[in-house]
Each structure stands twice: as structure tokens, then as C-alpha cells.
CSV table of C-alpha atoms in Angstrom, one decimal:
chain,number,residue,atom,x,y,z
A,51,MET,CA,12.9,3.6,5.4
A,52,LYS,CA,16.5,4.7,5.7
A,53,THR,CA,16.4,3.9,9.4
A,54,SER,CA,15.1,0.4,8.6
A,55,LEU,CA,17.9,-0.1,6.0
A,56,ALA,CA,20.6,0.9,8.5
A,57,ALA,CA,19.0,-1.4,11.1
A,58,PHE,CA,18.8,-4.3,8.6
A,59,VAL,CA,22.4,-4.1,7.7
A,60,VAL,CA,23.8,-3.9,11.2
A,61,ALA,CA,21.4,-6.6,12.4
A,62,VAL,CA,22.7,-9.0,9.8
A,63,GLU,CA,26.3,-8.0,10.5
A,64,GLU,CA,25.8,-8.9,14.2
A,65,PHE,CA,23.9,-12.1,13.4
A,66,ILE,CA,26.6,-13.4,10.9
A,67,ALA,CA,29.4,-12.5,13.4
A,68,LYS,CA,27.8,-14.8,16.0
A,69,ARG,CA,26.5,-17.5,13.5
A,70,PRO,CA,28.8,-17.5,10.5
A,71,ASP,CA,27.6,-21.0,9.5
A,72,ALA,CA,23.8,-20.1,9.9
A,73,ALA,CA,21.5,-22.2,7.7
A,74,LEU,CA,19.9,-19.1,6.3
A,75,SER,CA,20.2,-17.3,3.0
A,76,ILE,CA,19.8,-13.6,3.5
A,77,ALA,CA,19.3,-10.9,0.8
A,78,PHE,CA,18.6,-7.2,0.8
A,79,LEU,CA,16.5,-5.6,-1.9
A,80,LEU,CA,16.7,-1.8,-2.2
A,81,THR,CA,14.6,0.3,-4.6
A,82,SER,CA,14.1,4.0,-5.2
A,83,ASP,CA,10.8,4.0,-7.1
A,84,GLU,CA,8.3,2.5,-4.7
A,85,GLU,CA,6.6,5.9,-4.2
A,86,GLY,CA,6.4,6.5,-8.0
A,87,PRO,CA,5.5,4.3,-10.9
A,88,ALA,CA,7.1,1.2,-9.3
A,89,THR,CA,8.1,-0.2,-12.6
A,90,ASP,CA,11.9,-0.4,-12.3
A,91,GLY,CA,12.6,-1.8,-8.8
A,92,THR,CA,11.1,-4.6,-6.8
A,93,THR,CA,8.7,-5.7,-9.5
A,94,ILE,CA,11.6,-6.3,-12.0
A,95,VAL,CA,13.4,-8.4,-9.3
A,96,CYS,CA,10.3,-10.4,-8.6
A,97,GLU,CA,9.8,-11.1,-12.3
A,98,ALA,CA,13.4,-12.3,-12.5
A,99,LEU,CA,13.1,-14.6,-9.4
A,100,ARG,CA,9.8,-16.0,-10.8
A,101,ALA,CA,11.4,-16.7,-14.1
A,102,ARG,CA,14.1,-18.6,-12.3
A,103,GLY,CA,11.6,-20.6,-10.3
A,104,GLU,CA,12.9,-19.1,-7.1
A,105,ARG,CA,10.6,-18.5,-4.2
A,106,LEU,CA,11.4,-16.7,-0.9
A,107,ASP,CA,10.3,-18.2,2.5
A,108,TYR,CA,10.0,-14.9,4.4
A,109,CYS,CA,10.3,-11.2,3.7
A,110,ILE,CA,10.3,-8.2,6.1
A,111,VAL,CA,9.7,-4.8,4.5
A,112,GLY,CA,11.1,-1.9,6.5
A,113,GLU,CA,8.1,0.4,6.2
A,114,PRO,CA,7.6,2.6,9.2
A,115,THR,CA,4.8,0.7,10.8
A,116,SER,CA,5.0,1.6,14.5
A,117,VAL,CA,2.8,4.2,16.0
A,118,GLU,CA,4.2,5.3,19.4
A,119,ARG,CA,7.0,2.9,20.1
A,120,THR,CA,9.1,0.7,17.8
A,121,GLY,CA,7.4,-2.7,17.5
A,122,ASP,CA,3.9,-1.7,18.8
A,123,MET,CA,2.4,-2.4,15.3
A,124,ILE,CA,3.4,-4.5,12.3
A,125,LYS,CA,1.6,-4.8,9.0
A,126,ASN,CA,0.7,-8.3,7.9
A,127,GLY,CA,-1.1,-7.2,4.8
A,128,ARG,CA,-2.1,-4.1,2.8
A,129,ARG,CA,-5.1,-3.0,0.8
A,130,GLY,CA,-5.1,-2.9,-3.0
A,131,SER,CA,-4.9,0.3,-4.9
A,132,LEU,CA,-7.0,1.1,-8.1
A,133,SER,CA,-6.8,4.5,-9.6
A,134,GLY,CA,-9.0,6.0,-12.3
A,135,ARG,CA,-9.2,9.2,-14.4
A,136,LEU,CA,-12.8,9.9,-15.4
A,137,THR,CA,-13.4,12.4,-18.2
A,138,VAL,CA,-17.0,13.6,-18.7
A,139,LYS,CA,-17.7,15.3,-22.0
A,140,GLY,CA,-20.1,18.2,-22.6
A,141,ILE,CA,-20.4,21.0,-25.1
A,142,GLN,CA,-18.4,24.2,-24.6
A,143,GLY,CA,-20.3,27.4,-24.9
A,144,HIS,CA,-21.0,30.9,-23.7
A,145,ILE,CA,-22.3,30.9,-20.1
A,146,ALA,CA,-25.1,33.4,-21.1
A,147,TYR,CA,-26.4,30.8,-23.7
A,148,PRO,CA,-26.6,27.5,-21.8
A,149,GLN,CA,-29.2,26.2,-24.2
A,150,LEU,CA,-26.4,26.0,-26.8
A,151,ALA,CA,-24.0,24.1,-24.5
A,152,SER,CA,-23.9,21.1,-22.2
A,153,ASN,CA,-22.2,21.7,-18.9
A,154,PRO,CA,-20.3,18.5,-18.0
A,155,ILE,CA,-19.8,19.6,-14.4
A,156,HIS,CA,-23.6,19.7,-14.0
A,157,LEU,CA,-24.0,16.3,-15.7
A,158,LEU,CA,-21.4,14.8,-13.3
A,159,ALA,CA,-22.6,16.3,-10.0
A,160,PRO,CA,-25.5,13.9,-9.3
A,161,ALA,CA,-23.4,10.8,-10.2
A,162,LEU,CA,-20.6,12.1,-8.1
A,163,ALA,CA,-22.9,12.5,-5.1
A,164,GLU,CA,-24.1,8.9,-5.7
A,165,LEU,CA,-20.6,7.5,-5.8
A,166,VAL,CA,-19.7,9.2,-2.6
A,167,GLY,CA,-22.5,7.4,-0.9
A,168,VAL,CA,-21.7,3.9,-2.2
A,169,GLN,CA,-20.8,1.2,0.2
A,170,TRP,CA,-18.3,-0.8,-1.8
A,171,ASP,CA,-17.9,-3.6,0.8
A,172,VAL,CA,-17.7,-3.9,4.6
A,173,GLY,CA,-14.2,-5.4,4.8
A,174,ASN,CA,-13.5,-8.4,6.9
A,175,ASP,CA,-11.6,-9.6,10.0
A,176,PHE,CA,-8.3,-8.4,8.5
A,177,PHE,CA,-9.2,-5.4,6.3
A,178,PRO,CA,-11.3,-2.3,6.7
A,179,ALA,CA,-14.0,-1.5,4.2
A,180,THR,CA,-13.0,-0.4,0.7
A,181,SER,CA,-12.6,3.3,0.4
A,182,TRP,CA,-13.3,5.5,-2.7
A,183,GLN,CA,-11.8,9.0,-2.7
A,184,VAL,CA,-11.6,11.8,-5.2
A,185,SER,CA,-8.2,13.5,-5.3
A,186,ASN,CA,-8.5,16.1,-8.1
A,187,ILE,CA,-11.2,17.7,-10.2
A,188,HIS,CA,-10.3,19.8,-13.3
A,189,GLY,CA,-12.8,21.7,-15.3
A,190,GLY,CA,-13.1,25.0,-17.0
A,191,THR,CA,-11.0,27.2,-19.3
A,192,GLY,CA,-10.1,29.8,-16.7
A,193,ALA,CA,-12.6,32.2,-18.1
A,194,GLY,CA,-15.6,33.2,-16.1
A,195,ASN,CA,-18.1,33.3,-18.9
A,196,VAL,CA,-17.3,29.9,-20.6
A,197,ILE,CA,-19.1,26.6,-20.0
A,198,PRO,CA,-16.4,24.0,-20.2
A,199,GLY,CA,-16.3,21.2,-22.8
A,200,ASP,CA,-15.3,18.5,-20.3
A,201,VAL,CA,-14.4,17.9,-16.6
A,202,VAL,CA,-11.7,15.4,-15.4
A,203,VAL,CA,-11.8,13.7,-12.1
A,204,ASP,CA,-8.9,11.7,-10.5
A,205,PHE,CA,-10.0,9.1,-8.0
A,206,ASN,CA,-8.7,6.1,-6.1
A,207,PHE,CA,-10.0,2.9,-4.5
A,208,ARG,CA,-8.1,1.4,-1.5
A,209,PHE,CA,-9.8,-2.0,-1.6
A,210,SER,CA,-9.9,-5.1,0.6
A,211,THR,CA,-9.9,-8.7,-0.4
A,212,GLU,CA,-13.7,-8.5,-0.4
A,213,SER,CA,-13.5,-6.6,-3.8
A,214,SER,CA,-11.5,-7.0,-7.0
A,215,PRO,CA,-10.4,-4.4,-9.5
A,216,GLN,CA,-12.9,-5.8,-12.0
A,217,SER,CA,-15.9,-5.7,-9.6
A,218,LEU,CA,-15.1,-2.1,-8.5
A,219,GLN,CA,-14.8,-1.0,-12.2
A,220,GLN,CA,-18.0,-2.6,-13.1
A,221,ARG,CA,-19.9,-1.1,-10.2
A,222,LEU,CA,-18.5,2.4,-10.8
A,223,CYS,CA,-19.3,2.3,-14.5
A,224,ALA,CA,-22.9,1.1,-13.7
A,225,VAL,CA,-23.5,4.2,-11.7
A,226,LEU,CA,-22.1,6.4,-14.5
A,227,ASP,CA,-24.2,4.6,-17.1
A,228,ARG,CA,-27.4,5.3,-15.2
A,229,HIS,CA,-26.8,9.0,-15.5
A,230,ALA,CA,-26.5,8.7,-19.3
A,231,PHE,CA,-23.7,11.1,-20.1
A,232,ASP,CA,-20.7,10.8,-22.4
A,233,TYR,CA,-17.6,9.6,-20.4
A,234,GLU,CA,-14.5,7.6,-20.5
A,235,VAL,CA,-12.4,6.1,-17.7
A,236,ASP,CA,-8.7,5.3,-17.7
A,237,TRP,CA,-7.7,2.7,-15.1
A,238,VAL,CA,-4.5,1.9,-13.3
A,239,VAL,CA,-4.1,-1.0,-10.9
A,240,GLY,CA,-1.4,0.1,-8.5
A,241,GLY,CA,-1.4,-3.2,-6.6
A,242,LEU,CA,-3.5,-6.1,-5.4
A,243,PRO,CA,-4.2,-6.7,-1.7
A,244,PHE,CA,-2.2,-9.2,0.2
A,245,LEU,CA,-2.4,-10.9,3.5
A,246,THR,CA,0.0,-13.0,5.6
A,247,PRO,CA,-2.1,-14.9,8.2
A,248,PRO,CA,-0.7,-15.6,11.6
A,249,GLY,CA,2.1,-18.2,11.1
A,250,THR,CA,5.8,-18.7,11.3
A,251,LEU,CA,6.9,-15.2,10.3
A,252,VAL,CA,4.2,-13.3,12.3
A,253,SER,CA,4.8,-15.4,15.4
A,254,THR,CA,8.6,-15.1,15.1
A,255,VAL,CA,8.5,-11.3,14.8
A,256,ARG,CA,6.0,-11.0,17.6
A,257,GLU,CA,8.3,-13.1,19.8
A,258,ALA,CA,11.3,-10.9,18.9
A,259,ILE,CA,9.4,-7.7,19.6
A,260,LEU,CA,8.2,-9.1,23.0
A,261,ALA,CA,11.7,-10.1,24.0
A,262,GLU,CA,13.2,-6.8,23.0
A,263,THR,CA,10.6,-4.3,24.1
A,264,GLY,CA,8.0,-6.1,26.2
A,265,LEU,CA,5.3,-5.1,23.8
A,266,HIS,CA,2.5,-7.3,22.5
A,267,THR,CA,2.5,-6.0,18.9
A,268,ALA,CA,-0.8,-5.3,17.1
A,269,LEU,CA,-1.4,-6.6,13.5
A,270,SER,CA,-2.8,-4.2,11.0
A,271,THR,CA,-3.4,-3.8,7.2
A,272,THR,CA,-4.1,0.0,7.2
A,273,GLY,CA,-2.2,2.6,5.5
A,274,GLY,CA,-0.9,3.0,1.9
A,275,THR,CA,0.6,0.4,-0.4
A,276,SER,CA,4.2,-0.9,-0.3
A,277,ASP,CA,6.4,-3.1,-2.3
A,278,GLY,CA,5.1,-6.0,-0.3
A,279,ARG,CA,2.4,-6.2,-3.0
A,280,PHE,CA,4.9,-7.4,-5.5
A,281,ILE,CA,6.9,-9.7,-3.1
A,282,ALA,CA,3.8,-11.4,-1.9
A,283,GLN,CA,3.4,-12.9,-5.5
A,284,ILE,CA,6.6,-15.0,-4.9
A,285,CYS,CA,6.8,-15.1,-1.1
A,286,PRO,CA,4.0,-16.7,1.1
A,287,GLN,CA,4.9,-14.8,4.2
A,288,VAL,CA,5.5,-11.0,4.0
A,289,ILE,CA,5.3,-8.5,6.9
A,290,GLU,CA,6.2,-4.9,7.4
A,291,LEU,CA,8.1,-3.7,10.4
A,292,GLY,CA,9.8,-0.4,10.9
A,293,PRO,CA,10.1,2.6,13.2
A,294,PRO,CA,7.3,5.0,14.3
A,295,ASN,CA,5.7,6.8,11.4
A,296,ALA,CA,4.5,10.0,13.2
A,297,SER,CA,6.4,12.4,10.9
A,298,ILE,CA,6.0,10.4,7.7
A,299,HIS,CA,6.1,12.6,4.5
A,300,GLN,CA,6.2,15.8,6.6
A,301,ILE,CA,8.8,18.5,6.5
A,302,ASP,CA,11.6,17.5,8.8
A,303,GLU,CA,10.7,13.8,8.6
A,304,HIS,CA,12.7,12.1,11.4
A,305,ILE,CA,13.1,9.2,13.7
A,306,HIS,CA,14.1,9.5,17.4
A,307,VAL,CA,17.5,8.0,18.1
A,308,CYS,CA,16.0,5.9,20.9
A,309,ASP,CA,13.9,3.9,18.4
A,310,ILE,CA,16.9,2.8,16.2
A,311,GLU,CA,18.7,0.4,18.5
A,312,PRO,CA,15.5,-1.6,19.5
A,313,LEU,CA,14.6,-1.9,15.8
A,314,LYS,CA,18.0,-3.3,14.9
A,315,ASN,CA,17.8,-5.8,17.8
A,316,ILE,CA,14.3,-7.0,16.7
A,317,TYR,CA,15.6,-7.7,13.2
A,318,ARG,CA,18.5,-9.6,14.7
A,319,ARG,CA,16.4,-11.5,17.1
A,320,THR,CA,14.1,-12.5,14.2
A,321,LEU,CA,17.0,-14.0,12.3
A,322,GLU,CA,18.1,-15.9,15.4
A,323,ILE,CA,14.8,-17.4,16.1
A,324,LEU,CA,14.3,-18.4,12.5
A,325,GLU,CA,17.7,-19.9,12.3
A,326,HIS,CA,17.2,-21.8,15.5
A,327,ALA,CA,13.9,-23.2,14.2
A,328,HIS,CA,15.4,-24.3,10.9
A,329,SER,CA,18.5,-25.9,12.4
A,330,ARG,CA,16.5,-28.2,14.7
């Protein structure tokens, strides 16, 4: 992301130096909480713009989207994210007297196996099928002879436009209800899916990539979420384009120097093509 930021800034400097009277309004939006709660950055700016009645024409998010070479893949959409914390309640007791207790882990196990096997949807031409994954299970007191009183499961849906948060919540709870145990679920919608169909921005970025690298870039909606989910609410055309992501979130996360200049040039070429189209 820092590579994209540097490339954005220099690309705009070069563009403005050549076209100081360009008929474009360009803005940068930098945030530090996209990987966290995402409550104090892009979402606040989008709310302010919406309140002013201001819409954006195009947005490029500098997510590291490339695979092997800069420009070989761009994201023209992202799946939604829906997280849940499931608490199944039992009765704590001595492990030698199970008739006096109710083991919530045992109650949950059949339902968990059923949920793992559910096909939530099959996706569509732009999105893969919705995925449901468990990230954490917490149960037990730490003692080897105590049946726990509850078990807590953290899970997440990465969902396509074929499903909604409401439909996924209803289907998951229907499975739990069939198993007839005491439970509660706390839900958090991390973001809704968005999609930018092929159009002005996609074709412009593809043209810029081809001119700079000779690559015919692939479109994809895979991967995690990004702040594009907020911007898409006020901007009809949002894509993500950045350097290769081979070392993303790893120790010694890095970008090869040879990938920086082409990225900057792609951003500048995109501005040039858009400006030329709008000035005709």
C-alpha cells in the first residue's frame, strides 16, 4: 500500500507538470484503520461526501492486486464480509458425572459438521461461491476434569452478490435451531460486496496497463475486503490496482524495485487517458 501511495503521488506530479490545466479534479484519501475496525477513516469521509451530495466519478484503490508482474491483475469488485460469534450454552459439571451436566461442545459438534457442508451459493460470473470459515473455538476452564458451561465459536462469511447478510444469518440460525440447543449469535457486517462492471474505468486502466507493460490484465474479485466497499457507495466505478502481493502480511513484506516505476506509469497513463476522453 505504501508503494501505491508513492506511485500515486509521483504519477499525479508528473501528470500535472505536463497538463497543469487538466479538466480533472484529483484527490488522495489516506487511512490507517482499513485493516482494523474501519470506523474512523474512509467511511467517515464517504459519509461527509454523501452529506454534501458529492459523488466521485472514478476511484482507484492501491491494494496490492498483482500476482507475478505489476498490472497482471486488477480487482473490479470484492466479496462482502459477515462475521459472527456463536455462544452455545451448556451446564458446567464434573467430568465424572456427565449426567449432572450438559456439554456444549458435544451439543455443537453435529451442527458444526452440518454447517461445514452447507453450499451457501454457487457464485456467479464475477464472484466465487460464498465461503464460511471458523477462525476460533474457545471452550473449557483449563481443567482436565470439568465439563465447560459454554463454547464460543468465531466464524466469517465471505459472500458473493448471490447472498445477503440477512439470508446468510437466517440460514445459519435455521441449522442451529434444528439441533435444539441454547445459543446466541452476535453479528458484525464488515462490508457488502461491490462490483464495477467493464466500463470506462476498467477499459482505461486496461489500456494503460497494456501500453506500459504489454500485459492483458485479468479481472478478479478474490481476496479480502478493502475500503473500496465504502467508496462504492458514493462512486459507481471503483477498481483496485497495485503491485504484486506475494509477500503480503508476511515478515519482511516487500516490493521489488522493478515493480515501482511501471505502477507509477500506469497510474499516470490512466489520468492521461481519462483527461483526454473528458476534454474531447
